[in-house]
Coordinates of C-alpha atoms in Angstrom, one line a residue:
M1 CA 175.9 123.5 22.0
G2 CA 174.6 127.1 22.3
N3 CA 172.7 128.4 25.3
K4 CA 172.3 132.0 24.4
T5 CA 169.1 133.8 25.5
G6 CA 167.1 134.6 22.4
Q7 CA 168.6 132.0 20.2
R8 CA 166.1 131.0 17.6
G9 CA 164.5 127.6 18.2
A10 CA 163.9 125.1 15.5
S11 CA 160.5 124.7 13.9
I12 CA 158.5 121.5 13.2
K13 CA 158.6 122.2 9.5
T14 CA 162.4 122.2 9.5
M15 CA 162.8 119.2 11.6
G16 CA 163.5 115.6 10.6
K17 CA 161.9 112.6 12.3
I18 CA 161.3 113.3 16.0
N19 CA 163.3 110.8 18.0
Y20 CA 163.8 112.5 21.3
I21 CA 160.9 114.1 23.2
F22 CA 161.4 116.2 26.4
F23 CA 158.3 116.7 28.6
D24 CA 157.7 119.3 31.2
L25 CA 156.2 117.8 34.4
D26 CA 153.8 120.3 36.1
G27 CA 151.0 121.3 33.8
T28 CA 152.1 119.0 31.0
L29 CA 152.2 115.4 32.4
V30 CA 150.5 116.1 35.7
D31 CA 147.9 118.5 37.0
S32 CA 149.8 119.5 40.1
A33 CA 148.3 123.0 40.8
P34 CA 146.2 122.1 43.8
G35 CA 149.2 120.6 45.8
I36 CA 151.5 123.5 44.7
I37 CA 149.0 126.2 45.7
N38 CA 148.4 124.5 49.1
G39 CA 152.2 124.1 49.6
Y40 CA 152.8 127.8 49.1
Q41 CA 150.0 128.7 51.4
Y42 CA 151.4 126.4 54.1
A43 CA 154.8 127.9 53.7
L44 CA 153.6 131.4 53.7
G45 CA 151.6 130.7 56.9
K46 CA 154.8 130.0 58.7
F47 CA 155.7 133.6 58.1
G48 CA 152.3 134.9 59.0
V49 CA 151.6 135.8 55.4
T50 CA 148.2 135.3 53.8
E51 CA 147.8 135.1 50.0
P52 CA 144.6 137.1 49.2
E53 CA 144.3 135.3 45.8
P54 CA 145.5 131.8 46.3
Q55 CA 144.4 130.6 42.9
S56 CA 146.8 133.2 41.4
L57 CA 149.6 131.0 42.7
A58 CA 148.9 128.6 39.8
N59 CA 150.8 131.2 37.7
Q60 CA 153.9 130.2 39.7
V61 CA 153.8 126.7 38.4
G62 CA 156.8 125.9 36.3
G63 CA 159.1 128.4 37.9
S64 CA 161.7 128.2 40.7
L65 CA 160.4 128.1 44.3
W66 CA 163.1 130.6 45.2
E67 CA 162.0 133.0 42.5
T68 CA 158.5 133.0 43.9
F69 CA 159.4 133.6 47.5
M70 CA 162.0 136.2 46.6
G71 CA 160.3 137.8 43.7
R72 CA 156.6 137.7 44.5
Y73 CA 157.0 138.1 48.3
G74 CA 160.2 140.0 48.6
M75 CA 162.0 137.6 50.9
N76 CA 165.8 137.6 51.3
R77 CA 167.7 134.4 50.4
T78 CA 167.7 133.1 54.0
D79 CA 163.9 133.5 54.4
A80 CA 163.4 132.0 50.9
D81 CA 165.5 129.0 51.9
A82 CA 163.2 128.5 54.9
G83 CA 160.1 129.0 52.7
V84 CA 161.3 126.3 50.3
A85 CA 161.9 124.0 53.3
H86 CA 158.4 124.6 54.6
Y87 CA 156.9 124.2 51.2
R88 CA 158.6 120.9 50.7
E89 CA 157.6 119.7 54.1
Y90 CA 154.0 120.0 52.9
Y91 CA 154.5 119.0 49.3
R92 CA 156.4 115.8 49.9
T93 CA 153.9 114.5 52.5
K94 CA 150.6 115.9 51.1
G95 CA 150.8 118.2 48.1
M96 CA 152.3 115.6 45.7
Y97 CA 149.3 113.4 46.3
E98 CA 146.8 116.2 45.5
S99 CA 147.9 115.9 41.9
S100 CA 146.6 113.8 39.0
V101 CA 147.9 112.6 35.6
Y102 CA 146.1 114.3 32.8
P103 CA 143.6 111.9 31.2
G104 CA 145.1 110.3 28.1
M105 CA 148.7 111.1 29.0
E106 CA 149.8 107.6 30.0
T107 CA 148.3 106.2 26.8
L108 CA 150.3 108.8 24.8
L109 CA 153.5 107.8 26.6
Q110 CA 152.8 104.1 25.9
N111 CA 152.3 104.9 22.2
L112 CA 155.5 107.0 22.0
K113 CA 157.5 104.2 23.6
R114 CA 156.0 101.6 21.2
A115 CA 157.1 103.9 18.3
G116 CA 160.7 103.8 19.6
K117 CA 160.9 107.3 20.9
K118 CA 163.3 108.3 23.6
L119 CA 161.6 110.3 26.3
A120 CA 162.8 112.6 29.1
V121 CA 161.4 114.8 31.7
V122 CA 162.9 118.3 32.0
T123 CA 161.4 120.2 35.0
A124 CA 162.2 123.0 37.4
K125 CA 160.9 120.8 40.1
A126 CA 163.7 119.4 42.3
G127 CA 165.0 116.2 40.7
P128 CA 164.3 113.8 43.7
V129 CA 160.8 115.3 44.1
A130 CA 160.1 114.8 40.4
V131 CA 161.2 111.2 40.6
D132 CA 159.0 110.6 43.7
M133 CA 156.0 112.0 41.8
L134 CA 156.6 110.0 38.7
D135 CA 157.0 106.9 40.8
H136 CA 153.8 107.6 42.6
F137 CA 151.9 107.7 39.3
F138 CA 153.8 104.7 37.9
L139 CA 155.2 106.9 35.1
T140 CA 158.9 106.6 35.7
D141 CA 159.5 103.6 33.4
Y142 CA 158.4 105.5 30.4
F143 CA 161.3 107.9 30.7
D144 CA 164.9 107.3 29.7
H145 CA 166.1 110.4 31.6
I146 CA 164.8 112.7 34.3
A147 CA 166.4 116.2 34.6
G148 CA 165.2 118.2 37.6
S149 CA 166.7 121.2 39.5
A150 CA 169.1 120.9 42.4
M151 CA 167.6 120.5 45.9
D152 CA 169.6 123.5 47.1
G153 CA 168.5 125.8 44.3
S154 CA 171.9 126.0 42.8
I155 CA 170.7 124.8 39.4
T156 CA 167.1 125.9 38.4
D157 CA 167.6 127.2 34.9
K158 CA 165.5 125.1 32.6
A159 CA 167.7 125.8 29.6
V160 CA 170.7 124.4 31.5
L161 CA 168.7 121.3 32.5
M162 CA 167.6 120.9 28.9
R163 CA 171.1 121.2 27.7
G164 CA 172.1 118.4 30.0
A165 CA 169.3 116.2 28.6
I166 CA 170.5 116.8 25.1
E167 CA 174.0 115.9 26.0
Y168 CA 172.8 112.8 27.9
F169 CA 171.3 111.4 24.7
G170 CA 173.7 112.9 22.3
A171 CA 170.6 114.1 20.5
G172 CA 170.5 116.3 17.4
R173 CA 168.5 119.5 17.5
D174 CA 166.6 118.6 14.3
E175 CA 165.3 115.4 15.9
T176 CA 164.5 116.7 19.4
V177 CA 161.4 118.6 20.6
M178 CA 160.2 120.0 23.9
V179 CA 156.6 119.7 25.1
G180 CA 155.4 122.1 27.7
D181 CA 152.7 124.5 28.9
R182 CA 154.6 127.6 30.0
W183 CA 156.8 130.3 28.6
Q184 CA 159.8 128.8 30.5
D185 CA 159.5 125.7 28.4
V186 CA 159.5 127.7 25.2
T187 CA 162.4 130.0 26.1
A188 CA 164.5 127.1 27.3
A189 CA 163.9 125.2 24.1
K190 CA 164.8 128.3 22.0
A191 CA 168.0 128.8 24.0
N192 CA 169.0 125.3 23.0
G193 CA 167.9 125.6 19.4
L194 CA 164.9 123.2 19.8
A195 CA 161.3 123.4 18.7
C196 CA 158.7 123.6 21.4
I197 CA 155.2 122.3 21.2
G198 CA 152.8 124.1 23.6
V199 CA 150.0 122.3 25.2
L200 CA 146.7 123.9 26.3
H201 CA 145.7 121.6 29.1
G202 CA 148.2 123.2 31.5
Y203 CA 148.6 126.6 33.1
G204 CA 150.1 129.0 30.5
G205 CA 147.4 129.2 27.8
R206 CA 147.5 129.9 24.1
E207 CA 148.4 133.6 24.3
E208 CA 151.4 133.1 26.5
L209 CA 152.7 130.2 24.4
I210 CA 152.4 132.1 21.1
K211 CA 153.9 135.3 22.6
F212 CA 157.1 133.4 23.6
G213 CA 157.3 131.5 20.3
A214 CA 156.0 128.0 20.6
C215 CA 156.3 126.5 17.1
M216 CA 153.0 124.6 17.4
I217 CA 150.0 124.4 19.8
A218 CA 148.4 121.1 20.6
E219 CA 144.8 121.7 21.4
N220 CA 144.5 118.4 23.3
I221 CA 146.5 115.2 24.0
D222 CA 145.1 113.5 20.9
G223 CA 146.4 116.4 18.9
L224 CA 149.8 116.2 20.6
E225 CA 150.1 112.6 19.6
K226 CA 149.4 113.3 16.0
I227 CA 152.1 116.0 16.0
L228 CA 154.7 113.8 17.7
L229 CA 154.0 110.7 15.6
G230 CA 153.6 112.6 12.4
K231 CA 150.0 111.3 11.9

């Protein structure tokens, strides 16, 4: 199973019947930006840092916490570890509950399960945190597998997490698709030879998804259902 950066992803036109569907979490299943933004602000405050444009932190949704603290704020690994701990202190007690499931998403999951699809979550969010969030919104039972990053930041590469999900199911590339809202979802899918359907209700937007090579764009959740069920 290849995992080379730049590997060409599959396209919907060349796929067979879709049997395995991988969903991103933040910005795809759940609108989690308010809690994530507040979590970053809380953590930054512990360092005496004020973010002048807090809404711009929505652009960090979908990526690694360590990448944000080290890349955006120039922290070393030790400080980034502390930043992640502060962030999680807020997020697991407050931020998670400042999120909401996108309207129509649970109905989509119900319809996919009725159609016999195997569903997974593939997210850069820490695995235990992802499970807690899905449990909170009563979504866990829709998914056959949940792949999240390691709590210590040792495994955050979404392509690696996706490869693990493919291996878990023994899924063929021509019957598997990724659904996500950010460039990380598209590039991880391409690295594994999968098609990626971009959704517009999240945080990336049409231009970003097209630029990185999403094979199709779902304008809304009804449109996503039509693509996934071949309507």
